[in-house]
Short mmCIF file of N, CA, C and O in Angstrom, two decimals:
data_model
loop_
_atom_site.label_atom_id
_atom_site.label_comp_id
_atom_site.label_asym_id
_atom_site.label_seq_id
_atom_site.Cartn_x
_atom_site.Cartn_y
_atom_site.Cartn_z
N UNK K 23 -13.64 5.79 -89.54
CA UNK K 23 -12.97 4.53 -89.70
C UNK K 23 -13.00 4.16 -91.18
O UNK K 23 -14.02 4.31 -91.84
N UNK K 24 -11.89 3.65 -91.69
CA UNK K 24 -11.78 3.25 -93.08
C UNK K 24 -11.53 1.75 -93.16
O UNK K 24 -10.64 1.24 -92.49
N UNK K 25 -12.32 1.06 -93.97
CA UNK K 25 -12.12 -0.36 -94.21
C UNK K 25 -11.60 -0.55 -95.62
O UNK K 25 -12.10 0.06 -96.55
N UNK K 26 -10.60 -1.40 -95.78
CA UNK K 26 -10.08 -1.76 -97.08
C UNK K 26 -10.40 -3.23 -97.28
O UNK K 26 -10.06 -4.05 -96.44
N UNK K 27 -11.06 -3.54 -98.37
CA UNK K 27 -11.38 -4.93 -98.66
C UNK K 27 -10.38 -5.43 -99.69
O UNK K 27 -10.20 -4.84 -100.74
N UNK K 28 -9.68 -6.52 -99.35
CA UNK K 28 -8.76 -7.13 -100.28
C UNK K 28 -7.33 -6.65 -100.17
O UNK K 28 -6.49 -7.05 -100.93
N UNK K 29 -7.03 -5.83 -99.20
CA UNK K 29 -5.67 -5.34 -99.05
C UNK K 29 -5.31 -5.18 -97.60
O UNK K 29 -6.12 -5.37 -96.73
N UNK K 30 -4.05 -4.82 -97.36
CA UNK K 30 -3.64 -4.63 -95.98
C UNK K 30 -2.55 -3.57 -95.87
O UNK K 30 -1.88 -3.45 -94.86
N UNK K 31 -2.36 -2.77 -96.90
CA UNK K 31 -1.22 -1.86 -96.97
C UNK K 31 -1.06 -0.94 -95.76
O UNK K 31 -0.14 -1.08 -95.00
N UNK K 32 -1.90 0.05 -95.59
CA UNK K 32 -1.71 1.05 -94.54
C UNK K 32 -2.62 0.82 -93.34
O UNK K 32 -2.84 1.71 -92.55
N UNK K 33 -3.16 -0.36 -93.20
CA UNK K 33 -4.12 -0.63 -92.14
C UNK K 33 -3.44 -0.74 -90.79
O UNK K 33 -2.36 -1.29 -90.66
N UNK K 34 -4.12 -0.22 -89.76
CA UNK K 34 -3.67 -0.39 -88.38
C UNK K 34 -4.01 -1.80 -87.90
O UNK K 34 -3.34 -2.33 -87.03
N UNK K 35 -5.08 -2.34 -88.44
CA UNK K 35 -5.57 -3.65 -88.01
C UNK K 35 -5.87 -4.50 -89.22
O UNK K 35 -6.54 -4.07 -90.15
N UNK K 36 -5.36 -5.71 -89.20
CA UNK K 36 -5.67 -6.69 -90.23
C UNK K 36 -6.70 -7.65 -89.65
O UNK K 36 -6.45 -8.29 -88.62
N UNK K 37 -7.85 -7.74 -90.29
CA UNK K 37 -8.92 -8.63 -89.84
C UNK K 37 -8.75 -9.96 -90.57
O UNK K 37 -8.70 -10.00 -91.79
N UNK K 38 -8.68 -11.05 -89.79
CA UNK K 38 -8.45 -12.37 -90.36
C UNK K 38 -9.61 -13.29 -89.97
O UNK K 38 -9.70 -13.75 -88.84
N UNK K 39 -10.53 -13.55 -90.92
CA UNK K 39 -11.60 -14.51 -90.64
C UNK K 39 -11.00 -15.92 -90.60
O UNK K 39 -10.16 -16.25 -91.44
N UNK K 40 -11.41 -16.72 -89.64
CA UNK K 40 -10.83 -18.06 -89.50
C UNK K 40 -11.91 -19.04 -89.03
O UNK K 40 -12.76 -18.69 -88.24
N UNK K 41 -11.87 -20.24 -89.58
CA UNK K 41 -12.81 -21.29 -89.20
C UNK K 41 -12.17 -22.18 -88.14
O UNK K 41 -10.94 -22.32 -88.10
N UNK K 42 -12.99 -22.80 -87.32
CA UNK K 42 -12.47 -23.63 -86.24
C UNK K 42 -11.63 -24.80 -86.77
O UNK K 42 -10.61 -25.15 -86.18
N UNK K 43 -12.00 -25.37 -87.92
CA UNK K 43 -11.23 -26.49 -88.47
C UNK K 43 -9.86 -26.04 -88.96
O UNK K 43 -8.92 -26.81 -88.98
N UNK K 44 -9.74 -24.78 -89.38
CA UNK K 44 -8.45 -24.25 -89.83
C UNK K 44 -7.41 -24.34 -88.72
O UNK K 44 -6.26 -24.67 -88.96
N UNK K 45 -7.81 -24.03 -87.51
CA UNK K 45 -6.88 -24.02 -86.39
C UNK K 45 -6.41 -25.43 -86.09
O UNK K 45 -5.23 -25.67 -85.88
N UNK K 46 -7.33 -26.38 -86.10
CA UNK K 46 -6.96 -27.77 -85.82
C UNK K 46 -6.06 -28.33 -86.91
O UNK K 46 -5.09 -29.03 -86.64
N UNK K 47 -6.36 -28.01 -88.18
CA UNK K 47 -5.61 -28.58 -89.30
C UNK K 47 -4.31 -27.85 -89.58
O UNK K 47 -3.30 -28.46 -89.88
N UNK K 48 -4.34 -26.52 -89.51
CA UNK K 48 -3.18 -25.75 -89.96
C UNK K 48 -2.47 -24.97 -88.87
O UNK K 48 -1.36 -24.50 -89.09
N UNK K 49 -3.09 -24.76 -87.73
CA UNK K 49 -2.45 -23.98 -86.68
C UNK K 49 -2.07 -22.60 -87.16
O UNK K 49 -2.80 -21.95 -87.87
N UNK K 50 -0.91 -22.15 -86.79
CA UNK K 50 -0.48 -20.79 -87.10
C UNK K 50 -0.15 -20.58 -88.57
O UNK K 50 0.01 -19.45 -89.01
N UNK K 51 -0.06 -21.64 -89.38
CA UNK K 51 0.29 -21.45 -90.79
C UNK K 51 -0.79 -20.69 -91.54
O UNK K 51 -0.55 -20.19 -92.62
N UNK K 52 -1.98 -20.59 -90.99
CA UNK K 52 -3.08 -19.84 -91.60
C UNK K 52 -2.84 -18.33 -91.46
O UNK K 52 -3.39 -17.55 -92.19
N UNK K 53 -1.99 -17.94 -90.53
CA UNK K 53 -1.72 -16.53 -90.27
C UNK K 53 -0.64 -15.99 -91.19
O UNK K 53 0.20 -16.74 -91.67
N UNK K 54 -0.65 -14.68 -91.42
CA UNK K 54 0.47 -14.08 -92.16
C UNK K 54 1.78 -14.35 -91.42
O UNK K 54 1.78 -14.52 -90.20
N UNK K 55 2.88 -14.35 -92.13
CA UNK K 55 4.17 -14.71 -91.53
C UNK K 55 4.52 -13.86 -90.31
O UNK K 55 5.09 -14.36 -89.36
N UNK K 56 4.13 -12.60 -90.31
CA UNK K 56 4.48 -11.73 -89.18
C UNK K 56 3.70 -12.06 -87.92
O UNK K 56 3.98 -11.52 -86.86
N UNK K 57 2.72 -12.97 -88.00
CA UNK K 57 1.94 -13.36 -86.82
C UNK K 57 2.15 -14.82 -86.42
O UNK K 57 1.51 -15.30 -85.50
N UNK K 58 3.02 -15.53 -87.09
CA UNK K 58 3.14 -16.97 -86.83
C UNK K 58 3.76 -17.31 -85.48
O UNK K 58 3.78 -18.46 -85.09
N UNK K 59 4.25 -16.33 -84.76
CA UNK K 59 4.79 -16.60 -83.42
C UNK K 59 3.67 -16.84 -82.41
O UNK K 59 3.90 -17.38 -81.33
N UNK K 60 2.44 -16.45 -82.76
CA UNK K 60 1.31 -16.64 -81.85
C UNK K 60 0.80 -18.08 -81.91
O UNK K 60 0.80 -18.70 -82.96
N UNK K 61 0.34 -18.57 -80.77
CA UNK K 61 -0.30 -19.89 -80.72
C UNK K 61 -1.81 -19.70 -80.83
O UNK K 61 -2.37 -18.83 -80.18
N UNK K 62 -2.42 -20.50 -81.68
CA UNK K 62 -3.87 -20.44 -81.81
C UNK K 62 -4.51 -21.57 -81.01
O UNK K 62 -4.01 -22.69 -81.02
N UNK K 63 -5.61 -21.26 -80.37
CA UNK K 63 -6.36 -22.25 -79.62
C UNK K 63 -7.66 -22.54 -80.35
O UNK K 63 -8.21 -21.65 -81.02
N UNK K 64 -8.17 -23.77 -80.24
CA UNK K 64 -9.38 -24.14 -81.01
C UNK K 64 -10.57 -23.20 -80.82
O UNK K 64 -11.30 -22.93 -81.78
N UNK K 65 -10.78 -22.67 -79.62
CA UNK K 65 -11.95 -21.81 -79.41
C UNK K 65 -11.89 -20.51 -80.21
O UNK K 65 -12.90 -19.86 -80.43
N UNK K 66 -10.71 -20.11 -80.68
CA UNK K 66 -10.56 -18.85 -81.42
C UNK K 66 -11.29 -18.87 -82.76
O UNK K 66 -11.63 -17.82 -83.30
N UNK K 67 -11.55 -20.04 -83.31
CA UNK K 67 -12.25 -20.15 -84.58
C UNK K 67 -13.74 -20.37 -84.45
O UNK K 67 -14.45 -20.45 -85.45
N UNK K 68 -14.24 -20.43 -83.22
CA UNK K 68 -15.67 -20.66 -83.03
C UNK K 68 -16.48 -19.45 -83.48
O UNK K 68 -16.02 -18.32 -83.42
N UNK K 69 -17.68 -19.72 -83.90
CA UNK K 69 -18.57 -18.67 -84.41
C UNK K 69 -18.74 -17.56 -83.37
O UNK K 69 -19.05 -17.80 -82.21
N UNK K 70 -18.49 -16.31 -83.81
CA UNK K 70 -18.67 -15.16 -82.94
C UNK K 70 -17.48 -14.81 -82.07
O UNK K 70 -17.48 -13.79 -81.40
N UNK K 71 -16.45 -15.64 -82.08
CA UNK K 71 -15.27 -15.41 -81.24
C UNK K 71 -14.40 -14.31 -81.85
O UNK K 71 -14.17 -14.28 -83.06
N UNK K 72 -13.91 -13.40 -81.01
CA UNK K 72 -13.02 -12.32 -81.45
C UNK K 72 -11.75 -12.39 -80.62
O UNK K 72 -11.81 -12.40 -79.40
N UNK K 73 -10.60 -12.44 -81.27
CA UNK K 73 -9.32 -12.52 -80.58
C UNK K 73 -8.39 -11.46 -81.13
O UNK K 73 -8.07 -11.47 -82.32
N UNK K 74 -7.96 -10.55 -80.27
CA UNK K 74 -7.00 -9.51 -80.67
C UNK K 74 -5.59 -10.02 -80.47
O UNK K 74 -5.25 -10.57 -79.42
N UNK K 75 -4.76 -9.84 -81.47
CA UNK K 75 -3.33 -10.12 -81.38
C UNK K 75 -2.64 -8.76 -81.58
O UNK K 75 -2.59 -8.25 -82.69
N UNK K 76 -2.17 -8.19 -80.49
CA UNK K 76 -1.62 -6.84 -80.54
C UNK K 76 -0.17 -6.85 -80.98
O UNK K 76 0.64 -7.61 -80.46
N UNK K 77 0.14 -6.00 -81.96
CA UNK K 77 1.51 -5.85 -82.42
C UNK K 77 2.30 -4.97 -81.47
O UNK K 77 1.74 -4.28 -80.62
N UNK K 78 3.61 -5.01 -81.62
CA UNK K 78 4.45 -4.11 -80.83
C UNK K 78 4.20 -2.68 -81.27
O UNK K 78 3.56 -2.43 -82.29
N UNK K 79 4.73 -1.73 -80.54
CA UNK K 79 4.54 -0.32 -80.87
C UNK K 79 5.02 -0.07 -82.30
O UNK K 79 6.11 -0.48 -82.68
N UNK K 80 4.15 0.54 -83.08
CA UNK K 80 4.48 0.82 -84.48
C UNK K 80 4.10 -0.29 -85.44
O UNK K 80 4.18 -0.11 -86.65
N UNK K 81 3.70 -1.44 -84.93
CA UNK K 81 3.28 -2.55 -85.79
C UNK K 81 1.76 -2.66 -85.75
O UNK K 81 1.12 -2.24 -84.79
N UNK K 82 1.21 -3.24 -86.79
CA UNK K 82 -0.24 -3.38 -86.84
C UNK K 82 -0.73 -4.48 -85.91
O UNK K 82 0.02 -5.38 -85.54
N UNK K 83 -1.99 -4.41 -85.56
CA UNK K 83 -2.65 -5.44 -84.77
C UNK K 83 -3.38 -6.37 -85.73
O UNK K 83 -3.62 -6.02 -86.88
N UNK K 84 -3.75 -7.53 -85.23
CA UNK K 84 -4.58 -8.45 -85.99
C UNK K 84 -5.80 -8.80 -85.16
O UNK K 84 -5.73 -8.88 -83.93
N UNK K 85 -6.91 -8.97 -85.83
CA UNK K 85 -8.14 -9.38 -85.18
C UNK K 85 -8.60 -10.68 -85.84
O UNK K 85 -8.94 -10.68 -87.02
N UNK K 86 -8.54 -11.78 -85.08
CA UNK K 86 -9.06 -13.05 -85.59
C UNK K 86 -10.56 -13.07 -85.34
O UNK K 86 -11.02 -12.79 -84.22
N UNK K 87 -11.32 -13.38 -86.37
CA UNK K 87 -12.78 -13.42 -86.27
C UNK K 87 -13.24 -14.84 -86.54
O UNK K 87 -13.07 -15.36 -87.64
N UNK K 88 -13.77 -15.48 -85.52
CA UNK K 88 -14.23 -16.86 -85.64
C UNK K 88 -15.49 -16.98 -86.48
O UNK K 88 -16.44 -16.22 -86.31
N UNK K 89 -15.47 -17.95 -87.41
CA UNK K 89 -16.62 -18.18 -88.30
C UNK K 89 -17.25 -19.55 -88.10
O UNK K 89 -18.14 -19.94 -88.84
N UNK K 90 -16.77 -20.32 -87.11
CA UNK K 90 -17.32 -21.65 -86.86
C UNK K 90 -16.74 -22.68 -87.81
O UNK K 90 -15.67 -22.50 -88.39
N UNK K 91 -17.46 -23.78 -87.99
CA UNK K 91 -16.99 -24.88 -88.83
C UNK K 91 -17.06 -24.48 -90.31
O UNK K 91 -18.04 -23.91 -90.76
N UNK K 92 -16.03 -24.82 -91.04
CA UNK K 92 -15.98 -24.48 -92.47
C UNK K 92 -17.13 -25.13 -93.24
O UNK K 92 -17.66 -24.54 -94.18
N UNK K 93 -17.54 -26.32 -92.84
CA UNK K 93 -18.61 -27.02 -93.55
C UNK K 93 -19.96 -26.31 -93.41
O UNK K 93 -20.87 -26.53 -94.20
N UNK K 94 -20.08 -25.43 -92.42
CA UNK K 94 -21.34 -24.70 -92.19
C UNK K 94 -21.24 -23.24 -92.62
O UNK K 94 -22.13 -22.45 -92.36
N UNK K 95 -20.17 -22.90 -93.30
CA UNK K 95 -19.93 -21.52 -93.71
C UNK K 95 -20.89 -21.14 -94.83
O UNK K 95 -21.06 -21.87 -95.81
N UNK K 96 -21.54 -20.00 -94.68
CA UNK K 96 -22.41 -19.48 -95.73
C UNK K 96 -22.32 -17.95 -95.70
O UNK K 96 -21.62 -17.37 -94.88
N UNK K 97 -23.02 -17.30 -96.60
CA UNK K 97 -22.93 -15.85 -96.69
C UNK K 97 -23.44 -15.17 -95.42
O UNK K 97 -22.95 -14.10 -95.05
N UNK K 98 -24.39 -15.75 -94.74
CA UNK K 98 -24.90 -15.18 -93.49
C UNK K 98 -23.82 -15.18 -92.42
O UNK K 98 -23.65 -14.21 -91.69
N UNK K 99 -23.07 -16.25 -92.31
CA UNK K 99 -21.97 -16.30 -91.32
C UNK K 99 -20.89 -15.29 -91.66
O UNK K 99 -20.30 -14.69 -90.78
N UNK K 100 -20.61 -15.12 -92.94
CA UNK K 100 -19.60 -14.13 -93.34
C UNK K 100 -20.09 -12.73 -93.00
O UNK K 100 -19.35 -11.90 -92.49
N UNK K 101 -21.37 -12.46 -93.26
CA UNK K 101 -21.95 -11.15 -92.91
C UNK K 101 -21.88 -10.91 -91.41
O UNK K 101 -21.50 -9.83 -90.94
N UNK K 102 -22.21 -11.94 -90.63
CA UNK K 102 -22.16 -11.84 -89.18
C UNK K 102 -20.73 -11.57 -88.68
O UNK K 102 -20.50 -10.71 -87.83
N UNK K 103 -19.76 -12.29 -89.25
CA UNK K 103 -18.36 -12.11 -88.86
C UNK K 103 -17.88 -10.70 -89.22
O UNK K 103 -17.17 -10.06 -88.43
N UNK K 104 -18.28 -10.19 -90.38
CA UNK K 104 -17.88 -8.84 -90.79
C UNK K 104 -18.47 -7.80 -89.85
O UNK K 104 -17.79 -6.84 -89.47
N UNK K 105 -19.72 -7.99 -89.44
CA UNK K 105 -20.35 -7.06 -88.49
C UNK K 105 -19.66 -7.08 -87.14
O UNK K 105 -19.40 -6.03 -86.55
N UNK K 106 -19.34 -8.28 -86.65
CA UNK K 106 -18.64 -8.41 -85.37
C UNK K 106 -17.28 -7.73 -85.44
O UNK K 106 -16.87 -7.03 -84.51
N UNK K 107 -16.57 -7.93 -86.55
CA UNK K 107 -15.25 -7.32 -86.71
C UNK K 107 -15.35 -5.81 -86.75
O UNK K 107 -14.56 -5.10 -86.11
N UNK K 108 -16.31 -5.29 -87.49
CA UNK K 108 -16.50 -3.84 -87.59
C UNK K 108 -16.78 -3.21 -86.23
O UNK K 108 -16.21 -2.16 -85.89
N UNK K 109 -17.64 -3.83 -85.45
CA UNK K 109 -17.95 -3.30 -84.13
C UNK K 109 -16.73 -3.34 -83.21
O UNK K 109 -16.46 -2.41 -82.45
N UNK K 110 -15.95 -4.43 -83.29
CA UNK K 110 -14.75 -4.55 -82.45
C UNK K 110 -13.70 -3.51 -82.82
O UNK K 110 -13.08 -2.89 -81.94
N UNK K 111 -13.49 -3.30 -84.12
CA UNK K 111 -12.51 -2.31 -84.58
C UNK K 111 -12.94 -0.91 -84.14
O UNK K 111 -12.13 -0.10 -83.68
N UNK K 112 -14.22 -0.62 -84.26
CA UNK K 112 -14.75 0.68 -83.84
C UNK K 112 -14.59 0.87 -82.33
O UNK K 112 -14.18 1.93 -81.87
N UNK K 113 -14.90 -0.16 -81.56
CA UNK K 113 -14.80 -0.09 -80.10
C UNK K 113 -13.36 0.19 -79.66
O UNK K 113 -13.13 0.91 -78.70
N UNK K 114 -12.39 -0.36 -80.37
CA UNK K 114 -10.97 -0.16 -80.04
C UNK K 114 -10.40 1.10 -80.69
O UNK K 114 -9.20 1.34 -80.63
N UNK K 115 -11.29 1.89 -81.32
CA UNK K 115 -10.93 3.18 -81.91
C UNK K 115 -9.79 3.09 -82.94
O UNK K 115 -8.92 3.95 -83.01
N UNK K 116 -9.85 2.05 -83.75
CA UNK K 116 -8.90 1.92 -84.85
C UNK K 116 -9.43 2.73 -86.03
O UNK K 116 -10.63 2.70 -86.31
N UNK K 117 -8.56 3.44 -86.72
CA UNK K 117 -9.00 4.28 -87.82
C UNK K 117 -8.99 3.56 -89.17
O UNK K 117 -9.75 3.90 -90.06
N UNK K 118 -8.07 2.59 -89.35
CA UNK K 118 -7.96 1.90 -90.64
C UNK K 118 -7.85 0.40 -90.40
O UNK K 118 -6.99 -0.06 -89.65
N UNK K 119 -8.69 -0.34 -91.09
CA UNK K 119 -8.67 -1.80 -90.99
C UNK K 119 -8.77 -2.40 -92.38
O UNK K 119 -9.35 -1.80 -93.29
N UNK K 120 -8.17 -3.57 -92.55
CA UNK K 120 -8.22 -4.26 -93.84
C UNK K 120 -8.69 -5.69 -93.61
O UNK K 120 -8.39 -6.30 -92.57
N UNK K 121 -9.41 -6.20 -94.58
CA UNK K 121 -9.89 -7.58 -94.50
C UNK K 121 -9.81 -8.18 -95.90
O UNK K 121 -10.04 -7.50 -96.89
N UNK K 122 -9.46 -9.45 -95.95
CA UNK K 122 -9.43 -10.17 -97.22
C UNK K 122 -10.36 -11.37 -97.08
O UNK K 122 -10.06 -12.30 -96.34
N UNK K 123 -11.47 -11.31 -97.76
CA UNK K 123 -12.48 -12.38 -97.67
C UNK K 123 -12.33 -13.43 -98.77
O UNK K 123 -13.11 -14.37 -98.82
N UNK K 124 -11.33 -13.29 -99.62
CA UNK K 124 -11.20 -14.17 -100.78
C UNK K 124 -11.22 -15.65 -100.46
O UNK K 124 -12.03 -16.40 -101.00
N UNK K 125 -10.34 -16.10 -99.57
CA UNK K 125 -10.27 -17.52 -99.23
C UNK K 125 -11.57 -18.00 -98.59
O UNK K 125 -12.03 -19.09 -98.86
N UNK K 126 -12.14 -17.18 -97.73
CA UNK K 126 -13.36 -17.55 -97.04
C UNK K 126 -14.52 -17.71 -98.03
O UNK K 126 -15.27 -18.66 -97.97
N UNK K 127 -14.63 -16.77 -98.97
CA UNK K 127 -15.71 -16.83 -99.95
C UNK K 127 -15.58 -18.05 -100.86
O UNK K 127 -16.58 -18.63 -101.28
N UNK K 128 -14.36 -18.46 -101.17
CA UNK K 128 -14.17 -19.65 -102.02
C UNK K 128 -14.73 -20.89 -101.35
O UNK K 128 -15.19 -21.81 -102.02
N UNK K 129 -14.70 -20.93 -100.03
CA UNK K 129 -15.15 -22.10 -99.28
C UNK K 129 -16.62 -22.05 -98.93
O UNK K 129 -17.19 -23.02 -98.47
N UNK K 130 -17.24 -20.92 -99.16
CA UNK K 130 -18.63 -20.71 -98.78
C UNK K 130 -19.56 -21.55 -99.65
O UNK K 130 -19.35 -21.70 -100.85
N UNK K 131 -20.61 -22.09 -99.05
CA UNK K 131 -21.54 -22.94 -99.81
C UNK K 131 -22.25 -22.20 -100.92
O UNK K 131 -22.74 -22.79 -101.86
N UNK K 132 -22.31 -20.88 -100.86
CA UNK K 132 -22.95 -20.09 -101.90
C UNK K 132 -21.95 -19.50 -102.89
O UNK K 132 -22.30 -18.63 -103.66
N UNK K 133 -20.71 -19.97 -102.87
CA UNK K 133 -19.68 -19.33 -103.68
C UNK K 133 -19.97 -19.39 -105.17
O UNK K 133 -19.67 -18.46 -105.90
N UNK K 134 -20.59 -20.46 -105.66
CA UNK K 134 -20.92 -20.51 -107.08
C UNK K 134 -21.91 -19.41 -107.45
O UNK K 134 -21.80 -18.78 -108.48
N UNK K 135 -22.89 -19.19 -106.57
CA UNK K 135 -23.86 -18.12 -106.81
C UNK K 135 -23.18 -16.76 -106.80
O UNK K 135 -23.44 -15.91 -107.64
N UNK K 136 -22.28 -16.55 -105.85
CA UNK K 136 -21.58 -15.27 -105.74
C UNK K 136 -20.75 -15.02 -106.99
O UNK K 136 -20.78 -13.94 -107.57
N UNK K 137 -20.00 -16.02 -107.44
CA UNK K 137 -19.16 -15.87 -108.64
C UNK K 137 -20.01 -15.55 -109.87
O UNK K 137 -19.65 -14.73 -110.68
N UNK K 138 -21.14 -16.24 -110.01
CA UNK K 138 -22.01 -16.03 -111.17
C UNK K 138 -22.61 -14.63 -111.19
O UNK K 138 -22.83 -14.05 -112.23
N UNK K 139 -22.92 -14.10 -110.00
CA UNK K 139 -23.65 -12.84 -109.92
C UNK K 139 -22.80 -11.65 -109.51
O UNK K 139 -23.34 -10.58 -109.28
N UNK K 140 -21.49 -11.83 -109.45
CA UNK K 140 -20.61 -10.73 -109.09
C UNK K 140 -20.51 -9.76 -110.25
O UNK K 140 -20.33 -10.17 -111.39
N UNK K 141 -20.65 -8.45 -109.97
CA UNK K 141 -20.54 -7.46 -111.05
C UNK K 141 -19.15 -7.52 -111.69
O UNK K 141 -18.16 -7.70 -111.00
N UNK K 142 -19.11 -7.37 -112.98
CA UNK K 142 -17.84 -7.42 -113.69
C UNK K 142 -17.05 -6.14 -113.43
O UNK K 142 -17.59 -5.05 -113.41
N UNK K 143 -15.73 -6.30 -113.23
CA UNK K 143 -14.87 -5.15 -112.99
C UNK K 143 -14.24 -4.67 -114.31
O UNK K 143 -13.53 -3.70 -114.34
N UNK K 144 -14.50 -5.37 -115.40
CA UNK K 144 -13.91 -5.01 -116.70
C UNK K 144 -14.72 -3.90 -117.36
O UNK K 144 -15.91 -3.79 -117.19
N UNK K 145 -14.01 -3.11 -118.17
CA UNK K 145 -14.69 -2.05 -118.93
C UNK K 145 -14.67 -2.41 -120.39
O UNK K 145 -13.84 -3.05 -120.89
#
């Protein structure tokens, strides 16, 4: 299984971390445009919740990974959500998955620490 962090190009499955408040406030607008036909329910954003949105034949699937309330988001919850997503993707025998944690990390209570201590990508 191959995971791509920060992209979604050739992935069979796009992993979308989502907080419960996102669903109440934004509904389907939080999803990529190709998934906005789906209706989101509040329980889908609860901590530990996994919801598969299967694409038509030849289209990618999406996996919504619930992270709970945004105000309680921290690096431990993100780690837990990533582990849950990895196990679900493996169980469904998907070979390539992509996840973008950028928006989630910006909202995390430890984001200032992460930004300060992130290794530089510049040479």
